[in-house]
Amino acid sequence: MKKIITALSLIIASSLSHAQDFQGMAVYESKTSTADFKSRIAENKDITPEMRKTIEERMKKAFEKTFILNFDKNASIYKEEERLDAPGSQNNGMRMMGSFMGGGGTHYKNIKDKTFTIDKEMMGKEFLIHDSLPKLDWKLGQETKEIGGYMCFKATAMQKASKTDFRNFRMKKRDEEKDKKEAAAEKNKPTNFMNEGEMPKEVEVVAWYTPEIPVSQGPEGYYGLPGLILEVSAGKTIILCSKVVMNVKDKKEIKAPTNGKPVTQKEFDEIVTKKMEEMQQMYQSRGGNGGGMHIRMGN
């Protein structure tokens, strides 16, 4: 079987090398587990069933998305599929949350130049993030499975968790939050479950790639494997390819976005962190109990 796959890969690679205008398209479904959020919301007696339903509906929109990847041999653009929302259904806060959940803007990466460019909107301002592609130390395995008719191989790596990707946000264990004395002192205060979370330092990435499509591309910022990545599991998020079209007739222009204030990834993370701190201080000054996202980094 492996000899057949290798031979097929060589044939496809040879045909792609002669097709200068080759382009493919893949559809990905991204889903992030919200089980820990839902269980913590259910425990909060201050949240009514109606409020809980509204929160869960908004979380579903933020944590479940469809993306389109258009790619050639050297570059790709990854963008959330456009969908029509009811008028007024999305305010600035929801758009901001959506961008932190992997959506919003265009994610361009050039595997030849090893660079990426992403346009992001935050609080009404456009940013153009341009930086070097992070290199993952992939460990190739022999385990295989079939995805959409393609034979895929497993690869794993450890990835530094982004400080501005809140799909990595997780709830702290109850016995790690406060000792009994502190908990008793605050038992009558409204609970803000966002104050009970943290961000990990790194997450394990499990990818499944197919040598039958010998391009080193994948969803989001993932790349660097000897075949198109059809599935990625990172932390609580799974991104699964549901459709692949090779040599598409309706070719897209694969180029980096240009609108927005140019920043590096580090600069963008610092801007977001500062803005969130300002928002938390604003809530506290209004007499809230730290209504902003008080997130502990690390672990």
Short mmCIF file of N, CA and C in Angstrom, two decimals, residues 2 37-38 43 50 78 87 93 110 130 142 146 194 200 211 221 225 227 243 269 274 289:
data_model
loop_
_atom_site.label_atom_id
_atom_site.label_comp_id
_atom_site.label_asym_id
_atom_site.label_seq_id
_atom_site.Cartn_x
_atom_site.Cartn_y
_atom_site.Cartn_z
N LYS A 2 1.91 1.28 0.85
CA LYS A 2 2.77 2.46 0.92
C LYS A 2 3.49 2.70 -0.39
N PHE A 37 -16.75 25.36 29.80
CA PHE A 37 -17.49 26.61 29.94
C PHE A 37 -18.94 26.33 30.31
N LYS A 38 -19.55 25.37 29.59
CA LYS A 38 -20.97 25.06 29.83
C LYS A 38 -21.20 24.54 31.24
N GLU A 43 -23.36 25.87 36.74
CA GLU A 43 -23.20 25.95 38.19
C GLU A 43 -23.54 27.34 38.73
N GLU A 50 -32.74 31.51 30.33
CA GLU A 50 -32.77 32.30 29.10
C GLU A 50 -31.39 32.87 28.79
N TYR A 78 -6.36 31.55 3.73
CA TYR A 78 -7.30 30.82 4.58
C TYR A 78 -8.26 31.84 5.16
N PRO A 87 -29.71 41.21 11.28
CA PRO A 87 -29.29 42.59 11.57
C PRO A 87 -29.13 42.83 13.06
N GLY A 93 -18.16 43.57 20.38
CA GLY A 93 -17.65 42.57 21.29
C GLY A 93 -17.66 41.18 20.68
N ASN A 110 3.11 32.15 2.99
CA ASN A 110 3.98 31.83 1.87
C ASN A 110 5.04 30.87 2.37
N HIS A 130 2.32 40.88 10.12
CA HIS A 130 3.27 40.25 9.18
C HIS A 130 4.48 39.76 9.96
N GLN A 142 3.85 6.41 11.78
CA GLN A 142 3.44 5.41 10.80
C GLN A 142 1.93 5.15 10.83
N GLU A 146 -8.07 7.09 6.97
CA GLU A 146 -8.63 7.66 5.74
C GLU A 146 -9.52 8.85 6.05
N MET A 194 -15.14 33.80 33.69
CA MET A 194 -13.95 34.16 32.93
C MET A 194 -12.77 34.47 33.85
N PRO A 200 -2.71 28.06 28.61
CA PRO A 200 -1.52 27.20 28.73
C PRO A 200 -0.32 27.82 28.02
N PRO A 211 -0.01 12.31 1.51
CA PRO A 211 1.00 12.42 0.45
C PRO A 211 0.37 12.39 -0.95
N GLY A 221 -2.04 28.45 10.33
CA GLY A 221 -0.61 28.60 10.12
C GLY A 221 0.12 27.28 9.99
N LEU A 225 4.56 19.72 6.17
CA LEU A 225 4.49 18.26 6.08
C LEU A 225 4.47 17.83 4.61
N GLY A 227 2.66 16.71 2.43
CA GLY A 227 1.32 16.48 1.92
C GLY A 227 0.34 17.45 2.56
N LYS A 243 -13.93 18.87 2.29
CA LYS A 243 -13.99 18.85 0.82
C LYS A 243 -12.66 19.33 0.24
N ASP A 269 0.07 41.05 19.89
CA ASP A 269 -0.26 40.42 21.18
C ASP A 269 -0.18 41.42 22.31
N LYS A 274 -2.84 44.76 26.37
CA LYS A 274 -3.02 46.08 26.98
C LYS A 274 -4.48 46.52 26.92
N ASN A 289 -17.06 43.30 39.47
CA ASN A 289 -16.17 42.42 40.21
C ASN A 289 -15.07 41.87 39.31
#
